[in-house]
mmCIF file of C-alpha atoms in Angstrom:
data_model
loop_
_atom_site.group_PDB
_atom_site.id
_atom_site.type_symbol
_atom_site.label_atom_id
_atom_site.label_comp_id
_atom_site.label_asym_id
_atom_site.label_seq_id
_atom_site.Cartn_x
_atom_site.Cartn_y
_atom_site.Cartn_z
ATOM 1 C CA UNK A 1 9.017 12.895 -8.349
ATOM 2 C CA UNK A 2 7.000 14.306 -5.877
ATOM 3 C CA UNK A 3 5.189 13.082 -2.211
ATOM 4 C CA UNK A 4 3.185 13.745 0.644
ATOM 5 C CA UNK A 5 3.538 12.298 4.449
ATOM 6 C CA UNK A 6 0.293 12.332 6.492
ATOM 7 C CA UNK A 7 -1.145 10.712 10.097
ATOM 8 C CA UNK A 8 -4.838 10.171 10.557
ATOM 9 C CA UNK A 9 -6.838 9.047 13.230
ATOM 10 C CA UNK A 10 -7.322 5.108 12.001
ATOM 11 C CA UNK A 11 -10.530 4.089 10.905
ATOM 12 C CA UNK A 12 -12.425 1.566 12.633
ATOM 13 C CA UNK A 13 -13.686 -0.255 9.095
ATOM 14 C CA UNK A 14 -12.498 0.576 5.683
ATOM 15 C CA UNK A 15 -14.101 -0.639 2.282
ATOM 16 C CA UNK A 16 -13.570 0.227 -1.247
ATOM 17 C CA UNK A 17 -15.400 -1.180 -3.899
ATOM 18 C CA UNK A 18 -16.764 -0.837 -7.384
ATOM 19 C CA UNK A 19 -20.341 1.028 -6.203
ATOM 20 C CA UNK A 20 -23.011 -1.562 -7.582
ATOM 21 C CA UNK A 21 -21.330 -4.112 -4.834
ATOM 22 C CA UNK A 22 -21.684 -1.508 -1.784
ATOM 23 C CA UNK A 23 -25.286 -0.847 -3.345
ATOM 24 C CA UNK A 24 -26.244 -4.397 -3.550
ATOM 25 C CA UNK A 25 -24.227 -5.128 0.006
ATOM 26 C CA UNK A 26 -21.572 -7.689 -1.892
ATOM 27 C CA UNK A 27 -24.509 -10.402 -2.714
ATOM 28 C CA UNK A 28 -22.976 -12.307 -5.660
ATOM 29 C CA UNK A 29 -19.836 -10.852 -6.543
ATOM 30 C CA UNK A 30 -16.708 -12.594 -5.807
ATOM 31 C CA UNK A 31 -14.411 -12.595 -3.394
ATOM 32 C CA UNK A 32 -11.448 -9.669 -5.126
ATOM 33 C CA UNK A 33 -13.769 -7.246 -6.050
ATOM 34 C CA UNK A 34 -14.240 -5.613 -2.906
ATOM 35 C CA UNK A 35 -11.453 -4.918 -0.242
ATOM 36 C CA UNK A 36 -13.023 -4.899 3.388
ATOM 37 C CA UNK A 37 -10.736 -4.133 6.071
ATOM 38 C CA UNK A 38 -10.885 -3.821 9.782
ATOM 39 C CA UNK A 39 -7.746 -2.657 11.360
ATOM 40 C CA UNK A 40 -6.831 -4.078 14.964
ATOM 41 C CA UNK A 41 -6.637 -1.351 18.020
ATOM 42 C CA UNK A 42 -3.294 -1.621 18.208
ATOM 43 C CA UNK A 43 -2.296 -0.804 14.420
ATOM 44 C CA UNK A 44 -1.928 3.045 13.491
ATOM 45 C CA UNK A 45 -2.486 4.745 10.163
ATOM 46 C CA UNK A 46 -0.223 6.690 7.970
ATOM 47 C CA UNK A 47 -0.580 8.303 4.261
ATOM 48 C CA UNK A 48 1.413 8.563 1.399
ATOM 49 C CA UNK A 49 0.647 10.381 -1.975
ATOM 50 C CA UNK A 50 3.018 9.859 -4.422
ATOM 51 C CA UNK A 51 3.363 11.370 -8.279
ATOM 52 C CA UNK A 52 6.142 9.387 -10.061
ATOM 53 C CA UNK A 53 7.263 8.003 -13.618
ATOM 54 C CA UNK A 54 6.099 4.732 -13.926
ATOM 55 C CA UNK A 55 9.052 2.097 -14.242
ATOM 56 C CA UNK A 56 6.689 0.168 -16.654
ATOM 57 C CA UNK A 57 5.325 2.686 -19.042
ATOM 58 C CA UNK A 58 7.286 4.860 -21.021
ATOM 59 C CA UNK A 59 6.743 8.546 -20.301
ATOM 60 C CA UNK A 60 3.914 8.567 -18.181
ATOM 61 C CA UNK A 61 3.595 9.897 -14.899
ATOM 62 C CA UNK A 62 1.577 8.403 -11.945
ATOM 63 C CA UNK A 63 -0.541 9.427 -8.976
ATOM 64 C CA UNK A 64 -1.454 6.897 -6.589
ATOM 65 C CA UNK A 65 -2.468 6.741 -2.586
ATOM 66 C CA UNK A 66 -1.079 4.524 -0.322
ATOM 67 C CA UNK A 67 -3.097 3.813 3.162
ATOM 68 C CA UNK A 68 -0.292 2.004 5.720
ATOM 69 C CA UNK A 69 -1.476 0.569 8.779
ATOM 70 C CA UNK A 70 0.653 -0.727 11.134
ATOM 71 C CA UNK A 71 1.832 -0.787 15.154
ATOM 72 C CA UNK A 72 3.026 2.971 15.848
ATOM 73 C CA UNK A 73 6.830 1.903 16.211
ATOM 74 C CA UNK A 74 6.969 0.381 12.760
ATOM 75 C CA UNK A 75 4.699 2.826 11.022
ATOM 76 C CA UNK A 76 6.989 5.797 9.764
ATOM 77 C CA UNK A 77 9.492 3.014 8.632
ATOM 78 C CA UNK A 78 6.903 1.460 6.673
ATOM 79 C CA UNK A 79 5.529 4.742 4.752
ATOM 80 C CA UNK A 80 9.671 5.332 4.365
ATOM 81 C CA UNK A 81 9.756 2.424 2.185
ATOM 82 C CA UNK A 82 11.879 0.491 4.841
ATOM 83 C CA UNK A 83 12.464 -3.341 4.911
ATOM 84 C CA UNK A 84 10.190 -4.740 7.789
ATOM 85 C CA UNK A 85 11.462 -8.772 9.195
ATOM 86 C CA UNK A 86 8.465 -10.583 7.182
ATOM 87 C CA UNK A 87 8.171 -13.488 6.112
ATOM 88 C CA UNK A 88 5.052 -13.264 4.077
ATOM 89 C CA UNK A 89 2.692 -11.352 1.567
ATOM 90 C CA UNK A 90 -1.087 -11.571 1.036
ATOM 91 C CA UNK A 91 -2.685 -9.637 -1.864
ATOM 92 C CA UNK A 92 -6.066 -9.221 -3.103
ATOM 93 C CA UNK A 93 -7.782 -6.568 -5.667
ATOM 94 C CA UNK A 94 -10.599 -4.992 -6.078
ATOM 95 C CA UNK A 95 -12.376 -4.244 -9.706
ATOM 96 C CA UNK A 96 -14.987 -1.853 -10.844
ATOM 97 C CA UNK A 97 -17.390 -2.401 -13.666
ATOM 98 C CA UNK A 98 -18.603 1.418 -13.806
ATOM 99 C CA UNK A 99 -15.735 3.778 -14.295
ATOM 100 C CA UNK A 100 -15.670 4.423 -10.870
ATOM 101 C CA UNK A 101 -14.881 3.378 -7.120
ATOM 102 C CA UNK A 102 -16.170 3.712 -3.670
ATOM 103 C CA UNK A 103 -14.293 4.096 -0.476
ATOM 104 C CA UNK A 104 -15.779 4.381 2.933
ATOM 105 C CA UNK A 105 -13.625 4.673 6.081
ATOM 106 C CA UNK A 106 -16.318 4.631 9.162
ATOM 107 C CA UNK A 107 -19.066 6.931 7.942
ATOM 108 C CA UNK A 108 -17.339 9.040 5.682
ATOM 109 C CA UNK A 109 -17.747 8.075 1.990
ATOM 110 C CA UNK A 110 -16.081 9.369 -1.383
ATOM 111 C CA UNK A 111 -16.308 8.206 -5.249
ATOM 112 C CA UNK A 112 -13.501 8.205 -7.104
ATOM 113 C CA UNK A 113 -14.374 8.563 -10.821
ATOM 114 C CA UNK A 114 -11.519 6.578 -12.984
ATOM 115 C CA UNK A 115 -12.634 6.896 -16.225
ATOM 116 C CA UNK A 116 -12.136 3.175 -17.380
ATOM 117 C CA UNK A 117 -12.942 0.172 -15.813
ATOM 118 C CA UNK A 118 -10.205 -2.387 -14.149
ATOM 119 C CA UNK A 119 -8.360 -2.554 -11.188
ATOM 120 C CA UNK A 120 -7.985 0.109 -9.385
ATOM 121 C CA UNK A 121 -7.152 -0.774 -5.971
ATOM 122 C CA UNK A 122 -4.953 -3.740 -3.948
ATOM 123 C CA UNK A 123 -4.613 -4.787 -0.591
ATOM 124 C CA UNK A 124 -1.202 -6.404 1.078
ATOM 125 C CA UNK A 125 -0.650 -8.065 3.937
ATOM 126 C CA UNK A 126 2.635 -8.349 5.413
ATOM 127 C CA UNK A 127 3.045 -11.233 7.682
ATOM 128 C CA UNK A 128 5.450 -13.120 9.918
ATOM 129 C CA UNK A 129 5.198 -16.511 11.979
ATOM 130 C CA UNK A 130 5.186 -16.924 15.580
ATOM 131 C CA UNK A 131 5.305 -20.503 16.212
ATOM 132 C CA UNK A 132 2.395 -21.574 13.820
ATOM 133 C CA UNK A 133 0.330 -18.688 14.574
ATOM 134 C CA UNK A 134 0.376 -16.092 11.762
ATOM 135 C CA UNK A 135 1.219 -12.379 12.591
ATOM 136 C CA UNK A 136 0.081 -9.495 10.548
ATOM 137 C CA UNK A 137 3.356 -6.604 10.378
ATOM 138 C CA UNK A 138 1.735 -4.169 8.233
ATOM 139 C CA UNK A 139 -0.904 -3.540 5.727
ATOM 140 C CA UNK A 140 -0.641 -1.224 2.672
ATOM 141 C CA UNK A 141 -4.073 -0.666 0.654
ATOM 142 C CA UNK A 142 -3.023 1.434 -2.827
ATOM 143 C CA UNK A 143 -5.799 3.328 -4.422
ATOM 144 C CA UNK A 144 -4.798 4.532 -7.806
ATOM 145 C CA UNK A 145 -6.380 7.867 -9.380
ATOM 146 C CA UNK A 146 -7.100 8.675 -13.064
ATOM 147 C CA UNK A 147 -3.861 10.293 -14.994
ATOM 148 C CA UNK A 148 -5.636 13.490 -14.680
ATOM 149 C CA UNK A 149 -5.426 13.948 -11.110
ATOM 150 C CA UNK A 150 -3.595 16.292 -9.245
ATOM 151 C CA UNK A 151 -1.957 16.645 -5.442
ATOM 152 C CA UNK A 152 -4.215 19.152 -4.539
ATOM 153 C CA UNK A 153 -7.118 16.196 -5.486
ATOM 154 C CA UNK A 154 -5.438 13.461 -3.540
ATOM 155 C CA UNK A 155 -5.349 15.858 -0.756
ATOM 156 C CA UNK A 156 -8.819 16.692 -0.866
ATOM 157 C CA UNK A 157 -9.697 13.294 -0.934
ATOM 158 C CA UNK A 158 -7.670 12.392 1.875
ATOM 159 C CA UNK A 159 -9.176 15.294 4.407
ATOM 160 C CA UNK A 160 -12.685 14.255 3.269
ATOM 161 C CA UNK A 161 -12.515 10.908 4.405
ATOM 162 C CA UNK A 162 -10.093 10.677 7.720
ATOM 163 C CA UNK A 163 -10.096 12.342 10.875
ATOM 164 C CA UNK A 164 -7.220 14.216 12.237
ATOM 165 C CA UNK A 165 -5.283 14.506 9.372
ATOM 166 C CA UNK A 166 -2.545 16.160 9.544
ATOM 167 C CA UNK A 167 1.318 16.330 7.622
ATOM 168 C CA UNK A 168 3.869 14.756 8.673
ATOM 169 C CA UNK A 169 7.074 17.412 8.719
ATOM 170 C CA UNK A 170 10.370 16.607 7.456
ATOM 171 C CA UNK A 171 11.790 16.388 11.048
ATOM 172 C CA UNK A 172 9.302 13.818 12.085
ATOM 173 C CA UNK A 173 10.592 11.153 9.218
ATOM 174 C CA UNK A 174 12.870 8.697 9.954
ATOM 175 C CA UNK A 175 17.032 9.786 10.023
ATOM 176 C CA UNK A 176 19.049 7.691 7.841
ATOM 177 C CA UNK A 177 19.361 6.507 3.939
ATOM 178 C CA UNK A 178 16.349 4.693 2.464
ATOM 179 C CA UNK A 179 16.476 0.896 2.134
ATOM 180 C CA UNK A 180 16.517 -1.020 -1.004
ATOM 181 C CA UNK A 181 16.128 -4.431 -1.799
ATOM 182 C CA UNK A 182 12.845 -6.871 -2.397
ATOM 183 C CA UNK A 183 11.640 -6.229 0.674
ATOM 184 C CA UNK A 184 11.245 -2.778 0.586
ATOM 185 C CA UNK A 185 10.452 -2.280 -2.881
ATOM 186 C CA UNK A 186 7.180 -4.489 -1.924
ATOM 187 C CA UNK A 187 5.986 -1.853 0.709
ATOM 188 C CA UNK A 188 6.072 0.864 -1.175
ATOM 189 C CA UNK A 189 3.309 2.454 -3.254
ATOM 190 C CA UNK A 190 5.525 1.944 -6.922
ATOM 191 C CA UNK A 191 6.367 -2.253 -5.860
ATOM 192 C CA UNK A 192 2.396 -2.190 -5.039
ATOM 193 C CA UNK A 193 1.612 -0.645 -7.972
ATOM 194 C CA UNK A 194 3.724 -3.010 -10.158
ATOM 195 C CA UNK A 195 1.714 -5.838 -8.378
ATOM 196 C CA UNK A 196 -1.361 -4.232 -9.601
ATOM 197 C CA UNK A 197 -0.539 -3.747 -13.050
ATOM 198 C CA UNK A 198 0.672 -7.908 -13.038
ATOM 199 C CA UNK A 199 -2.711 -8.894 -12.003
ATOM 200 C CA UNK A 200 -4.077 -6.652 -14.959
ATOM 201 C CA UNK A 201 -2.499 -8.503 -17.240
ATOM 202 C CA UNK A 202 -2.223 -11.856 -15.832
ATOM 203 C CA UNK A 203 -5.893 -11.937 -14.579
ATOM 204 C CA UNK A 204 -6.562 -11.745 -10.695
ATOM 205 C CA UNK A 205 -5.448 -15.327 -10.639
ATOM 206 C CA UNK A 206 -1.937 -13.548 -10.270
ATOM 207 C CA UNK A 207 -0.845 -15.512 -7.139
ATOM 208 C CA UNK A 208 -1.981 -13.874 -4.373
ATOM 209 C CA UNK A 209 0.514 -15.924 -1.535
ATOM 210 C CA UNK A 210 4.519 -15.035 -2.186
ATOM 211 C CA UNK A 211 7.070 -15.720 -0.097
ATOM 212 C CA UNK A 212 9.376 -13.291 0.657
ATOM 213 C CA UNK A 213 13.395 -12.724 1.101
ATOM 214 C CA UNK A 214 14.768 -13.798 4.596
ATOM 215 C CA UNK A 215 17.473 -10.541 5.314
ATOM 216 C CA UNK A 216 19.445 -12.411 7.274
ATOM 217 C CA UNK A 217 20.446 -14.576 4.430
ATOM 218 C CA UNK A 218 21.758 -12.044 2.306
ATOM 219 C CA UNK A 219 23.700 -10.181 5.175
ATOM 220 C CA UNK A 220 25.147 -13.540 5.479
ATOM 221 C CA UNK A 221 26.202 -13.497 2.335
ATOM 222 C CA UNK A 222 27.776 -10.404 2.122
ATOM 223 C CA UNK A 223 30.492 -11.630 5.340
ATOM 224 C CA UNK A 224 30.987 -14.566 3.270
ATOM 225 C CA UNK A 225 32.260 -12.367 0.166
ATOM 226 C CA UNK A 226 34.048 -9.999 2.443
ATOM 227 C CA UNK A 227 36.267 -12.905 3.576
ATOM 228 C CA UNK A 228 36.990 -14.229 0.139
ATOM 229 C CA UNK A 229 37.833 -10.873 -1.031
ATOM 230 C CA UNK A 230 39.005 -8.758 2.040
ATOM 231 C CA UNK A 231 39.876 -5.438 0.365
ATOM 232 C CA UNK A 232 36.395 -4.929 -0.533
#
């Protein structure tokens, strides 16, 4: 429905959490209720805010933030929803207990009141293989805001806690039609979101590890049918 391109200056160390773990500095809480990430030198970071209807819940209209990171050639195509050559996706969540959530990025801080308790936040990794080594493409960490937020808060909330910020203009986004398919409906903020609501309701044992859709196999696929059926 509606949405908002931003760059930032890329934080150093990013962590958002439910507030009693960054009081009591994590001691005794487990493992997904805290997302702690440091992004390497080379990755860059890009912003999306995003109002849309929910595919999942009739009527009702979403706000949510989406924090990419990723090397600056691959950045723009990842905040444009656009399928990246993975082979791999790592997810984790974070919970709060007290109708609310921190975020720090560096030495900035904000609190994010959401009015219930839950999950309110995810983090993805998207990975490939080189040799046995694992490489991390891109990383998307979705923050979702209370139903009575507005743009004007997500923007607020956005210049409070990065540096540099500033919009990214029509003519700066990537030419050409956006991508569908698994792939890309995973790195965007709505496929994130969906992941989000699954651990919800499955319980953060929701796997956490998937496998994802090899594109050269389907464009494979499509030659194959174009031969059998040429005037297609």
């Amino acid at each position: 429905m509606k949405e908002e391109q931003y760059h930032a200056k890329c934080p150093r160390h990013i962590r958002i959490a439910d507030a009693a773990y960054l009081d009591n500095d994590g001691k005794g809480k487990k493992e997904y209720e805290a997302i702690d990430y440091q992004p390497p030198s080379e990755f860059q970071m890009g912003i999306l805010l995003e109002q849309f209807q929910a595919p999942f819940e009739k009527d009702c209209t979403r706000y949510a933030m989406g924090l990419y990171f990723a090397p600056e050639q691959s950045l723009d195509a990842c905040m444009n929803h656009e399928a990246l050559r993975c082979r791999g996706l790592s997810q984790r969540w974070a919970e709060t207990g007290s109708a609310s959530y921190m975020v720090t990025a560096d030495e900035r801080q904000e609190t994010v009141k959401t009015e219930a308790d839950g999950i309110w936040s995810q983090y993805q990794e998207f990975y490939s293989h080189e040799g046995n080594a694992r490489k991390t493409e891109a990383v998307l960490i979705l923050l979702v805001v209370p139903d009575d937020e507005t743009f004007d808060g997500m923007r607020s909330l956005v210049y409070s806690l990065f540096e540099e910020v500033r919009p990214v203009p029509l003519k700066e986004k990537l030419l050409g039609k956006e991508k569908s398919g698994k792939m890309a409906g995973h790195i965007s903020v709505r496929g994130a979101l969906q992941e989000l609501r699954k651990a919800e309701t499955q319980g953060t044992g929701h796997p956490g590890e998937q496998m994802l859709p090899k594109a050269a196999a389907k464009k494979q696929g499509n030659k194959e049918r174009k031969k059998k059926d040429p005037e297609r």
